[in-house]
PDB file of C-alpha atoms in Angstrom:
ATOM      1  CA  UNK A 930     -35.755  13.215  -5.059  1.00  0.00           C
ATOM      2  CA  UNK A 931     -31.925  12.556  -4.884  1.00  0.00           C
ATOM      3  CA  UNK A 932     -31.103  15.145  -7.345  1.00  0.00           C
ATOM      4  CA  UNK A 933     -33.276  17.630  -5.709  1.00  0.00           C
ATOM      5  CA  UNK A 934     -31.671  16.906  -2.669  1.00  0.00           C
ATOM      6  CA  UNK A 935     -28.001  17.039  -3.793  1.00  0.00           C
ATOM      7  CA  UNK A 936     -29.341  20.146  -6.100  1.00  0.00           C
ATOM      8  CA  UNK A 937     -29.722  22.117  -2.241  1.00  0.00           C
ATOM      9  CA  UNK A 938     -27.118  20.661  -0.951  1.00  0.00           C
ATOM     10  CA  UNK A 939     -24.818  22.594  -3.441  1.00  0.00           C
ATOM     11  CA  UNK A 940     -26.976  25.666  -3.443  1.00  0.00           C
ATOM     12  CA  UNK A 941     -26.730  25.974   0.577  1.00  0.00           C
ATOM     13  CA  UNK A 942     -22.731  25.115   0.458  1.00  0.00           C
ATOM     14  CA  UNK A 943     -22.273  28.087  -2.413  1.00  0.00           C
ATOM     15  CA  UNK A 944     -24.155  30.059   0.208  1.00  0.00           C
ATOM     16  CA  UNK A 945     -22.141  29.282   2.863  1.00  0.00           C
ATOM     17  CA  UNK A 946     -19.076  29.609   1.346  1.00  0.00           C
ATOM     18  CA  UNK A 947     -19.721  33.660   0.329  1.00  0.00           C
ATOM     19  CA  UNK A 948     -19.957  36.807   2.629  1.00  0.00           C
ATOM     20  CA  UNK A 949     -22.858  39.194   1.841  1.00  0.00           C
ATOM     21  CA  UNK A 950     -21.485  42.609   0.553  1.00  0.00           C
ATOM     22  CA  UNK A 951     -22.808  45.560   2.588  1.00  0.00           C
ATOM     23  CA  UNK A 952     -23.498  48.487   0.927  1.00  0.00           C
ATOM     24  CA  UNK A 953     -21.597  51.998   1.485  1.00  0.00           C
ATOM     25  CA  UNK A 954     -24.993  53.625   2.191  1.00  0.00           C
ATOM     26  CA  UNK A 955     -28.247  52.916   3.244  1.00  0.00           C
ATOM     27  CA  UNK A 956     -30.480  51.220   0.635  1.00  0.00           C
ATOM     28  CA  UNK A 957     -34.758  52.208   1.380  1.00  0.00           C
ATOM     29  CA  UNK A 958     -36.714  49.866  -0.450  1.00  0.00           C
ATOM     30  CA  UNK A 959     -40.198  49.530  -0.739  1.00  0.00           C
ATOM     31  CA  UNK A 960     -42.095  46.134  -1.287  1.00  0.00           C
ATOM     32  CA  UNK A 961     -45.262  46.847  -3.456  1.00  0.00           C
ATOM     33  CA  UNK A 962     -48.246  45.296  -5.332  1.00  0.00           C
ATOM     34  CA  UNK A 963     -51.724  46.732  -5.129  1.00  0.00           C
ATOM     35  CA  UNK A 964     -52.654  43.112  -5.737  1.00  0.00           C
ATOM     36  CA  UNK A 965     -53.008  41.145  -2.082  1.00  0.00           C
ATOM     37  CA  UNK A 966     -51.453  37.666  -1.719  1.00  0.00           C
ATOM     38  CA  UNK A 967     -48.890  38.178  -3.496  1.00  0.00           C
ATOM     39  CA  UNK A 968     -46.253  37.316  -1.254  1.00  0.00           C
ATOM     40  CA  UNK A 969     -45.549  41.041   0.091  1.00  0.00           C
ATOM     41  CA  UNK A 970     -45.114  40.685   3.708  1.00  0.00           C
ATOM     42  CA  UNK A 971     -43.514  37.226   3.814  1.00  0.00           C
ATOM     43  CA  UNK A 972     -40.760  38.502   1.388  1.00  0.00           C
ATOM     44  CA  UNK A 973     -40.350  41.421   3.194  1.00  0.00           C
ATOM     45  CA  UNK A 974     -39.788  39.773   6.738  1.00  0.00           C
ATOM     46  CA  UNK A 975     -37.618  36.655   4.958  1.00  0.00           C
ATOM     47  CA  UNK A 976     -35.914  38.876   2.750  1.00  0.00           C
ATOM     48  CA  UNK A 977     -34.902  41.343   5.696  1.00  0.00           C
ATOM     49  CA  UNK A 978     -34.090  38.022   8.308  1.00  0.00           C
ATOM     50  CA  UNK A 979     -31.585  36.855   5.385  1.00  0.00           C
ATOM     51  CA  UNK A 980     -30.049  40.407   5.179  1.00  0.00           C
ATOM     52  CA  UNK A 981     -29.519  40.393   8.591  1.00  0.00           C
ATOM     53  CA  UNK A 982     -28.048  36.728   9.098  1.00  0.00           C
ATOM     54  CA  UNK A 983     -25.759  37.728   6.332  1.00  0.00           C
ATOM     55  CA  UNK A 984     -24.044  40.926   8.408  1.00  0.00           C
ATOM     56  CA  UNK A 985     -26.377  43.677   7.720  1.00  0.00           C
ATOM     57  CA  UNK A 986     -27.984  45.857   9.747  1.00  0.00           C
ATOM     58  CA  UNK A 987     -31.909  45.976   9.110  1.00  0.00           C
ATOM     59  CA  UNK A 988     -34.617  47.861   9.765  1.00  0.00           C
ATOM     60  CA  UNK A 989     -38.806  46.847   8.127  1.00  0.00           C
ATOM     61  CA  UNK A 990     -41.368  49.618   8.525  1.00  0.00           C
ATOM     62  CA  UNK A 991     -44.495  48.277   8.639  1.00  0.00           C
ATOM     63  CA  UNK A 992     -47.001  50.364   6.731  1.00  0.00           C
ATOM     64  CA  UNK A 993     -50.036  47.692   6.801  1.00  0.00           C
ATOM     65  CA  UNK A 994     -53.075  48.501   9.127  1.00  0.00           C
ATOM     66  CA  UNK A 995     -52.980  44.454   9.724  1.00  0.00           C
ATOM     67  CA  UNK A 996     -49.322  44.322  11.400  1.00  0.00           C
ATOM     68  CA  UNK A 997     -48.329  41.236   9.922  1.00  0.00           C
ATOM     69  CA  UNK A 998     -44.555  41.899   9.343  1.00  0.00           C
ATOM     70  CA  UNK A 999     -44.581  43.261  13.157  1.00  0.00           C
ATOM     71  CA  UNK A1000     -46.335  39.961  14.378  1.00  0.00           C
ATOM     72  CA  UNK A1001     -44.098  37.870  12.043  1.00  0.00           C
ATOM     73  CA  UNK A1002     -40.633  39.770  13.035  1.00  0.00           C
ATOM     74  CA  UNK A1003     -41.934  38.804  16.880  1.00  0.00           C
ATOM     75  CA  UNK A1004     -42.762  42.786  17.069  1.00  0.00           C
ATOM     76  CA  UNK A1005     -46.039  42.988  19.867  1.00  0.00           C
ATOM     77  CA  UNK A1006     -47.808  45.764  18.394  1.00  0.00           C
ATOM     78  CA  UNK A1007     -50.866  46.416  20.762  1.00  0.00           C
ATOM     79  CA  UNK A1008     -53.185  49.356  20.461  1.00  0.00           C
ATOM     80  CA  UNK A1009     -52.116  51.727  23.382  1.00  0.00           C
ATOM     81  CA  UNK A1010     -48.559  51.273  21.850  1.00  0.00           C
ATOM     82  CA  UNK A1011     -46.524  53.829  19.925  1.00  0.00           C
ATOM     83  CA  UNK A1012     -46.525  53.107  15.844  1.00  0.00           C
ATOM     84  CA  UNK A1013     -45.900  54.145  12.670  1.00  0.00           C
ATOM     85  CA  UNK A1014     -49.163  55.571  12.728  1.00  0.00           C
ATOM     86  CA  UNK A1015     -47.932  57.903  15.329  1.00  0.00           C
ATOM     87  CA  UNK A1016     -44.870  58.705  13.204  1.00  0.00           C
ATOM     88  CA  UNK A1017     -46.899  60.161  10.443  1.00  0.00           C
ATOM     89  CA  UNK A1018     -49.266  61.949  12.630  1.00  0.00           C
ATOM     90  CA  UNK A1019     -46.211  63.804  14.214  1.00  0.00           C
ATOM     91  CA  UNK A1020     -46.535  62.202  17.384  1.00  0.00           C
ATOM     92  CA  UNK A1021     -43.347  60.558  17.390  1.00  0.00           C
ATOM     93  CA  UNK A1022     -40.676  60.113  16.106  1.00  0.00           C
ATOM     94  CA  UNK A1023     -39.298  56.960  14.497  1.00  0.00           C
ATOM     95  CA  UNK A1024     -36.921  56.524  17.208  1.00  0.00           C
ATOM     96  CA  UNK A1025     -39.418  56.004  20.165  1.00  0.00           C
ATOM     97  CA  UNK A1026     -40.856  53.725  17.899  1.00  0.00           C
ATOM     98  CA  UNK A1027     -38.530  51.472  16.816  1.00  0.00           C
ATOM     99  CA  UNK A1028     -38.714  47.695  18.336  1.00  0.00           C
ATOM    100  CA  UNK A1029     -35.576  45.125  18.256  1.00  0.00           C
ATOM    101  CA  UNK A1030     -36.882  42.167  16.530  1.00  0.00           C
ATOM    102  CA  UNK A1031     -36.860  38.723  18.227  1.00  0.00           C
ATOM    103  CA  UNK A1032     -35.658  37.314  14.642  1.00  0.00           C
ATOM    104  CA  UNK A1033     -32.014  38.506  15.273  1.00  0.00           C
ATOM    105  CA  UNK A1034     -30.216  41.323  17.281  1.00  0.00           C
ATOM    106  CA  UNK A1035     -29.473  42.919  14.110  1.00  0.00           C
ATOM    107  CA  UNK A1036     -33.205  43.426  12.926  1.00  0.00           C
ATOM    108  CA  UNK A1037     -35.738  45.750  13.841  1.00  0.00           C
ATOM    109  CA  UNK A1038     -39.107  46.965  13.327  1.00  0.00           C
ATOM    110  CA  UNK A1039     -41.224  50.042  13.515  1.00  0.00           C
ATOM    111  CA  UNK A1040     -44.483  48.277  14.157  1.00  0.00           C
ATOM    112  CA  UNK A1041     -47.996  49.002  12.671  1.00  0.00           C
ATOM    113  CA  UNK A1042     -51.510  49.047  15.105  1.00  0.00           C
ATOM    114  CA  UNK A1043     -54.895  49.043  14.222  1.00  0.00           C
ATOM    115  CA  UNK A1044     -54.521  53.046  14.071  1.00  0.00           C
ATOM    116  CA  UNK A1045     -52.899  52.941  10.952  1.00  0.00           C
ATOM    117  CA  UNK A1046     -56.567  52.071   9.407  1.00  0.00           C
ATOM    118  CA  UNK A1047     -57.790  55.439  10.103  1.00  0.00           C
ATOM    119  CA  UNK A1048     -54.359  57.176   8.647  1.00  0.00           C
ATOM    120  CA  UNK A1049     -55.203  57.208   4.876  1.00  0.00           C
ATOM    121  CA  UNK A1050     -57.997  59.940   6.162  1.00  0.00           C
ATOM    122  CA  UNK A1051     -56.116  61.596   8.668  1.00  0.00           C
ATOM    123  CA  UNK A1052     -53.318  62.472   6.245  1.00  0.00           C
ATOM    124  CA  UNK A1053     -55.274  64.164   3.814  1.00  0.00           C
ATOM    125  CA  UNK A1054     -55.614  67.175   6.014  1.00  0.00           C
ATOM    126  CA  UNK A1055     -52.047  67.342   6.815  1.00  0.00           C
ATOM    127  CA  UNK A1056     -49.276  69.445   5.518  1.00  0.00           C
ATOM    128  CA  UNK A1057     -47.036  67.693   2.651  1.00  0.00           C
ATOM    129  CA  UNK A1058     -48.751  64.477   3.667  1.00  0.00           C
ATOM    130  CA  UNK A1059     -46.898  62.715   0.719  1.00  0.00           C
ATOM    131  CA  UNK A1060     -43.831  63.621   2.300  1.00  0.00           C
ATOM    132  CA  UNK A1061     -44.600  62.585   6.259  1.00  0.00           C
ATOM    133  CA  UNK A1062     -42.252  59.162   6.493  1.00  0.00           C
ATOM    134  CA  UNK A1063     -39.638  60.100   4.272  1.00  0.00           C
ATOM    135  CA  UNK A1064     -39.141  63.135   6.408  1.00  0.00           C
ATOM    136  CA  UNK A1065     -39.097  61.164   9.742  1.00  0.00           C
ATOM    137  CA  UNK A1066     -36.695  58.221   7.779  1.00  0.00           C
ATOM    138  CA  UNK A1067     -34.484  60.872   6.509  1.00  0.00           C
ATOM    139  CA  UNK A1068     -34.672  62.636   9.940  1.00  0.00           C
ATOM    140  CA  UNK A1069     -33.706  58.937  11.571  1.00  0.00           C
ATOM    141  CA  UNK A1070     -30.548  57.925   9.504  1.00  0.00           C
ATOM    142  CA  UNK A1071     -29.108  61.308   9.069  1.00  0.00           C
ATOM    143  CA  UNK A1072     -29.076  61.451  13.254  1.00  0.00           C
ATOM    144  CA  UNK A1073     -27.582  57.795  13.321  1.00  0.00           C
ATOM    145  CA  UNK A1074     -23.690  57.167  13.900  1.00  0.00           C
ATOM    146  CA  UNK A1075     -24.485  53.748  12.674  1.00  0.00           C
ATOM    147  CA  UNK A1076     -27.374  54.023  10.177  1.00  0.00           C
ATOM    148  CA  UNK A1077     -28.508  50.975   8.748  1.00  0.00           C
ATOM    149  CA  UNK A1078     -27.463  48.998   5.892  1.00  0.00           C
ATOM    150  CA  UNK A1079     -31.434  48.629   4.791  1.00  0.00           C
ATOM    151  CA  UNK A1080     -34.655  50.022   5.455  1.00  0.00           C
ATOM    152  CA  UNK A1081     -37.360  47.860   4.202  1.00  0.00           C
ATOM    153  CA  UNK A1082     -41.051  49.296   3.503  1.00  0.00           C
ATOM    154  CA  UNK A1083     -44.059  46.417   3.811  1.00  0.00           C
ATOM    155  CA  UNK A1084     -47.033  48.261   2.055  1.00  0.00           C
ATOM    156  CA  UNK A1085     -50.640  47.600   2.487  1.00  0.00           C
ATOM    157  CA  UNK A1086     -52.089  45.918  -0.773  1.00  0.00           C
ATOM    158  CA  UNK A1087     -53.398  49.736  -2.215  1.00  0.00           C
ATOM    159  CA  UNK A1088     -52.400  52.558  -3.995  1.00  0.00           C
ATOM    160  CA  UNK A1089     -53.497  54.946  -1.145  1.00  0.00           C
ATOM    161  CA  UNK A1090     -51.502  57.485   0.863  1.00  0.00           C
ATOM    162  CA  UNK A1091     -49.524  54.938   2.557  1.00  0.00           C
ATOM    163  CA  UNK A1092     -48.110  53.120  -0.167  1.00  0.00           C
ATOM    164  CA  UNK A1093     -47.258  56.874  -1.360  1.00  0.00           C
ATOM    165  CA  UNK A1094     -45.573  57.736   1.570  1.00  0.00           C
ATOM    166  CA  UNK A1095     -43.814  54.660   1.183  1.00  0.00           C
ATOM    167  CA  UNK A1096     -42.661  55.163  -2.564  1.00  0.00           C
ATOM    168  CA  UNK A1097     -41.691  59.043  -1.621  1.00  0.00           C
ATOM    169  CA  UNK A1098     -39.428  57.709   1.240  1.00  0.00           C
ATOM    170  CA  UNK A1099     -37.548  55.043  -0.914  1.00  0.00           C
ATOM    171  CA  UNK A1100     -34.944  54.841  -3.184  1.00  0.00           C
ATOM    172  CA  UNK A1101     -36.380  51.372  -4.814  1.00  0.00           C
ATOM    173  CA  UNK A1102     -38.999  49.220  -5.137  1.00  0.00           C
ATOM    174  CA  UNK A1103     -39.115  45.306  -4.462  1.00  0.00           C
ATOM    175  CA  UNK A1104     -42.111  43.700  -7.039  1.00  0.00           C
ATOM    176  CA  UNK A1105     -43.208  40.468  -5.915  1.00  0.00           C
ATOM    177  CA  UNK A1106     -45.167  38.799  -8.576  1.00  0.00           C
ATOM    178  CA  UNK A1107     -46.577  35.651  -7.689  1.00  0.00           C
ATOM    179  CA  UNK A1108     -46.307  32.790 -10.511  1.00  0.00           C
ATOM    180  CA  UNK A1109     -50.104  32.369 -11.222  1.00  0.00           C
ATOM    181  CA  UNK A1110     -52.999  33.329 -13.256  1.00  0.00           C
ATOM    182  CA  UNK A1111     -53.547  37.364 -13.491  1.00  0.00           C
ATOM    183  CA  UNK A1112     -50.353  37.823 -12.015  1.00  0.00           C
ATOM    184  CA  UNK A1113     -49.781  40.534 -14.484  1.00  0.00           C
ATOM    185  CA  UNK A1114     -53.112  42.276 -13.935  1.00  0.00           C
ATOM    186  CA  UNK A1115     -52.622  45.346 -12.608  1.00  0.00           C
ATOM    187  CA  UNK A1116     -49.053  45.826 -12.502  1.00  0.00           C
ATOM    188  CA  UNK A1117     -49.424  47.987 -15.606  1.00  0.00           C
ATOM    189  CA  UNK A1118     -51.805  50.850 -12.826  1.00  0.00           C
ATOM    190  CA  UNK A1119     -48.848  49.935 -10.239  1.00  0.00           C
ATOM    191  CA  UNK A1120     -46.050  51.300 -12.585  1.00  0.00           C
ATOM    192  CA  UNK A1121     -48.141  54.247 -13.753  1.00  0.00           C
ATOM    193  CA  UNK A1122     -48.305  55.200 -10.416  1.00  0.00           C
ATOM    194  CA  UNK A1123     -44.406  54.950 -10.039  1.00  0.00           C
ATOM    195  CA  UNK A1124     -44.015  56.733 -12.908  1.00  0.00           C
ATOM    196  CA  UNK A1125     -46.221  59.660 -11.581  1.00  0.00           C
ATOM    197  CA  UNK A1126     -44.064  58.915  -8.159  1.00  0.00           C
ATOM    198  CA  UNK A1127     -40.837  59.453 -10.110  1.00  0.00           C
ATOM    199  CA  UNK A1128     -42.094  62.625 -12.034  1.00  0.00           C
ATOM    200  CA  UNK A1129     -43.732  64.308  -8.988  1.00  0.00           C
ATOM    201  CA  UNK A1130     -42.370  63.777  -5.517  1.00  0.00           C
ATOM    202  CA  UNK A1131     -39.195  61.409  -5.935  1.00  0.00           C
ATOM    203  CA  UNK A1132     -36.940  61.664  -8.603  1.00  0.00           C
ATOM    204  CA  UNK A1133     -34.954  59.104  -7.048  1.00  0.00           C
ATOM    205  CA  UNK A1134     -37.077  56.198  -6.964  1.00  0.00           C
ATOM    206  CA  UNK A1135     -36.512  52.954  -9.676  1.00  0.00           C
ATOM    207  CA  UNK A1136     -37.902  49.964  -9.939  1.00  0.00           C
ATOM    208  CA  UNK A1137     -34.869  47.680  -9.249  1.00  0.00           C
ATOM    209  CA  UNK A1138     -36.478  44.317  -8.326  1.00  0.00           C
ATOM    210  CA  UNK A1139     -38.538  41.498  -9.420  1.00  0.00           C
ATOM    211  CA  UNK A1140     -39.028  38.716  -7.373  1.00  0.00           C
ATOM    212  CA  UNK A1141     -41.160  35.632  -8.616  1.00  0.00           C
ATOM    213  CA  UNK A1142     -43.374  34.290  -5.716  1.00  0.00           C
ATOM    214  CA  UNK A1143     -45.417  31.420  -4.898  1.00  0.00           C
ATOM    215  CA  UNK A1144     -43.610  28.873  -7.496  1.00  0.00           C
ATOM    216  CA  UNK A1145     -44.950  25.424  -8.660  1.00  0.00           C
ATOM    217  CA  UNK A1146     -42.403  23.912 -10.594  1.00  0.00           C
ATOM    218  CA  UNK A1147     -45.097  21.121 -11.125  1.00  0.00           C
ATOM    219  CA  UNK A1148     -47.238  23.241 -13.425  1.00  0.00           C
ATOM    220  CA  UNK A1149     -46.552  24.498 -17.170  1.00  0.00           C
ATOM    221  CA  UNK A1150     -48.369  27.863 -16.105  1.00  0.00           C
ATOM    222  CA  UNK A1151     -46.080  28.457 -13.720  1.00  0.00           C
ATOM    223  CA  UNK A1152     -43.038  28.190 -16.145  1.00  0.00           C
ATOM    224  CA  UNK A1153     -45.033  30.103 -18.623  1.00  0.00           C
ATOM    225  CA  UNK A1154     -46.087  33.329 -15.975  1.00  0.00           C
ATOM    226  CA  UNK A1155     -42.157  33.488 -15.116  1.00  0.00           C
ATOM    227  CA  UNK A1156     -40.857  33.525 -18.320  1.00  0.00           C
ATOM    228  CA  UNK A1157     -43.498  35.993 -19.128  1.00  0.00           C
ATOM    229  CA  UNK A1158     -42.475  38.266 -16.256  1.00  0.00           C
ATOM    230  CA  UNK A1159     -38.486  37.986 -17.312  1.00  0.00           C
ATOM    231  CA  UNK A1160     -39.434  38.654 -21.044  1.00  0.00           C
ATOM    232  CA  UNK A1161     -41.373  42.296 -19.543  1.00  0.00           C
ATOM    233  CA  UNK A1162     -38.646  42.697 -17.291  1.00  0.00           C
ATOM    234  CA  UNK A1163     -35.212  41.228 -17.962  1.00  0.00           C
ATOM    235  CA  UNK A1164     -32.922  43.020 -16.090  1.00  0.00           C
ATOM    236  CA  UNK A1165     -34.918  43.700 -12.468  1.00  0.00           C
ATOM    237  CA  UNK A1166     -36.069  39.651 -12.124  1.00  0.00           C
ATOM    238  CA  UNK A1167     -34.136  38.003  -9.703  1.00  0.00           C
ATOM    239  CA  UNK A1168     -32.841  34.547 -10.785  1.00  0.00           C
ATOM    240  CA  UNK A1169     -34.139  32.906  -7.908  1.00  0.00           C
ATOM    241  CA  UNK A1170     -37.413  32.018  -7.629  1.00  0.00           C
ATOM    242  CA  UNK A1171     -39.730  31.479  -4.597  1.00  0.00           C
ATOM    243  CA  UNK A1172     -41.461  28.076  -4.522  1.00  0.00           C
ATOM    244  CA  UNK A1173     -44.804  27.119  -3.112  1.00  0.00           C
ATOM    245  CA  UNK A1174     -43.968  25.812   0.560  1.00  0.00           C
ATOM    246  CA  UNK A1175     -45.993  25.013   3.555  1.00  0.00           C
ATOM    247  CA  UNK A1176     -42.937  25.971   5.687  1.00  0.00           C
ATOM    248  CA  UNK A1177     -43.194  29.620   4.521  1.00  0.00           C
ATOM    249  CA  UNK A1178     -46.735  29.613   5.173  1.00  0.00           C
ATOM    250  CA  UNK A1179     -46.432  28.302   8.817  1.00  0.00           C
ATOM    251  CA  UNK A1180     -43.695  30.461  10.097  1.00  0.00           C
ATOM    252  CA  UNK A1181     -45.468  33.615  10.688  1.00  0.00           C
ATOM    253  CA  UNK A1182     -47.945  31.821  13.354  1.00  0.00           C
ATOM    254  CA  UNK A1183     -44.926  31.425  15.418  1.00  0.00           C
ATOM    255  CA  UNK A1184     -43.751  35.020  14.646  1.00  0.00           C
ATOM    256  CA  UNK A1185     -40.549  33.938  12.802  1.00  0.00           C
ATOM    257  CA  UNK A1186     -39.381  33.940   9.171  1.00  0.00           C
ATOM    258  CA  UNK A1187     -39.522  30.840   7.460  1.00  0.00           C
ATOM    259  CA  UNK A1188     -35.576  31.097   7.893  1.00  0.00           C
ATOM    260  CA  UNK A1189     -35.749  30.834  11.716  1.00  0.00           C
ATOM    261  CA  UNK A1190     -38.465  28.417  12.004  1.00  0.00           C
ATOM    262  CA  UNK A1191     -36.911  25.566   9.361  1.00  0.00           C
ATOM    263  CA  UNK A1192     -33.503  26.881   8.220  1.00  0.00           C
ATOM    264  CA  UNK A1193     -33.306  23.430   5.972  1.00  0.00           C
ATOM    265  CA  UNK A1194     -36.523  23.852   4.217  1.00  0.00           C
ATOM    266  CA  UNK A1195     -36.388  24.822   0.266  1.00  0.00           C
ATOM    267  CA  UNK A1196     -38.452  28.563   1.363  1.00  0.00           C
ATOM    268  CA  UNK A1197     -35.532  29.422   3.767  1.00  0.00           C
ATOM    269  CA  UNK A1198     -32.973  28.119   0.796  1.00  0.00           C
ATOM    270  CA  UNK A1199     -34.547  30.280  -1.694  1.00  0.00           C
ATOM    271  CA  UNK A1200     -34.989  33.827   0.462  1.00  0.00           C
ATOM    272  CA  UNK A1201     -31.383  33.245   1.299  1.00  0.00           C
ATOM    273  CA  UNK A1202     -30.735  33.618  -2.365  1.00  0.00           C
ATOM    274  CA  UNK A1203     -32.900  35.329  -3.096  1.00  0.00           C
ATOM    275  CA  UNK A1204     -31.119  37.990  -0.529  1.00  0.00           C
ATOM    276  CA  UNK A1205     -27.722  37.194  -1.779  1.00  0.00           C
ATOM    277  CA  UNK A1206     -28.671  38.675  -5.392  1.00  0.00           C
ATOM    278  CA  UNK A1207     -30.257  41.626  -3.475  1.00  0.00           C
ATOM    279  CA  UNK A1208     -27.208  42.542  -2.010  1.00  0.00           C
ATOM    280  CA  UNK A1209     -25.548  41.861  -5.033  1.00  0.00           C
ATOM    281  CA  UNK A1210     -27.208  43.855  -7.704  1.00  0.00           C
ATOM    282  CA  UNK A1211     -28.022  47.840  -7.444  1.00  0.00           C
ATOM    283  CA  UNK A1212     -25.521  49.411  -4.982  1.00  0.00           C
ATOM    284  CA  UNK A1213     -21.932  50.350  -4.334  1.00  0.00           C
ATOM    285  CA  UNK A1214     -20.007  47.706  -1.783  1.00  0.00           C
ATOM    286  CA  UNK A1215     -17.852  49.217   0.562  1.00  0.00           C
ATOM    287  CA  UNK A1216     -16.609  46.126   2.055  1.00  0.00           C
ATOM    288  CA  UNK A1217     -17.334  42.682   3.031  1.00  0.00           C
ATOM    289  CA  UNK A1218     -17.313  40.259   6.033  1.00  0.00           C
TER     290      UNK A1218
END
């Protein structure tokens, strides 16, 4: 227990110590896994709370019909309320959607409703519906005198017209993997469908992230499913590694990241990180504070 202790101590101090590098131009990322509890949602809201501690400027898209990045950003996202749905209708446009975060003044959200349930259909009627919130995002930053230094992309846990929309808009994608049995099931369908992404609508788009979820450091299977994931992909895995932790689960019931609601807990520790290497790895720095 002392070691692990002292062990955070030193990790939290090295954090402390270094300034986030911003990047010259707006990075879009996409979290994705067609596979549900994976650890989507809570890495996007934690990783995008870190990014925005650290200096950047942040904005999540939520493209789940549930709304849990919204609720967990502190984002009310009530039926009679614009959304994203409304974006990708052509109602709206992103900017009378976007909400300011309660998690910090430089986050924000374009919230999801209950409408976005009924989008998958309504798009397929709809002209260049693979191309409907890369259009508006595009649209967005290029009106912005201040765009932002992310965009993050919460998909639903499918590989339906939303998480298509989602991998046409972005430039990357974020793969949470969590560290348990069949964790590798179905990624090989997930990166077919990139690949079909990449040939088809976005040229742009790589896979430039892995992040190991749901960690028990107790367990040899654990150990076993992460080295298995670095051996299949050595140069996208994050080093840091996202443990099991009842603070992470608990935070979004108060609509905060784990970060906000117990800044000392080993979740908040390793999302910080885990953020740091983002915003090391994969883009130009113009400058840092």
């Amino acid at each position: 227990m002392a070691d692990q202790v002292a062990n955070e101590t030193r990790r939290r101090a090295a954090l402390d110590s270094k300034k986030l590098p911003l990047p010259s131009s707006t990075r879009i990322l996409t979290v994705s896994n067609q596979k549900g509890g994976v650890g989507k949602t809570t890495s996007t809201v934690n990783l995008a709370a870190a990014l925005a501690r650290g200096g950047a400027r942040v904005l999540v898209i939520d493209l789940d019909p549930q709304g849990n990045a919204s609720t967990a950003l502190g984002v009310e996202h009530p039926a009679e309320e614009l959304s994203v749905y409304n974006v990708l209708v052509g109602e709206a446009t992103i900017g009378e959607v976007i909400r300011p975060s309660t998690e910090h003044e430089r986050l924000d959200c374009v919230p999801a409703n209950i409408h976005l349930a009924g989008a998958e259909i309504e798009l397929v009627s709809l002209v260049a519906r693979e191309q409907r919130l890369r259009r508006a995002l595009d649209r967005y930053l290029g009106e912005m005198e201040d765009p932002y230094h992310y965009v993050i992309i919460d998909c639903p846990p499918s590989l339906g017209l939303l998480t298509i929309n989602a991998f046409v808009a972005a430039r990357e994608v974020l793969i949470p993997i969590q560290c348990e049995y069949y964790a590798l099931e179905g990624l090989s369908q997930l990166l077919s469908n990139i690949e079909l992404i990449q040939q088809h609508l976005n040229s742009e788009l790589t896979i430039s992230t892995i992040l190991l979820t749901m960690f028990d450091s107790r367990t040899n299977l654990a150990q076993q499913v992460a080295q298995e994931v670095r051996d299949h992909f050595p140069t996208q895995t994050l080093e840091t590694i996202i443990p099991r932790s009842v603070r992470v689960s608990e935070a979004p019931s108060y609509g905060q990241s784990v970060i906000s609601y117990d800044y000392s807990s080993s979740g908040s520790l390793s999302y910080r990180e885990a953020a740091a290497e983002l915003a090391h790895r994969g883009a130009p720095v113009s400058k840092e504070r």
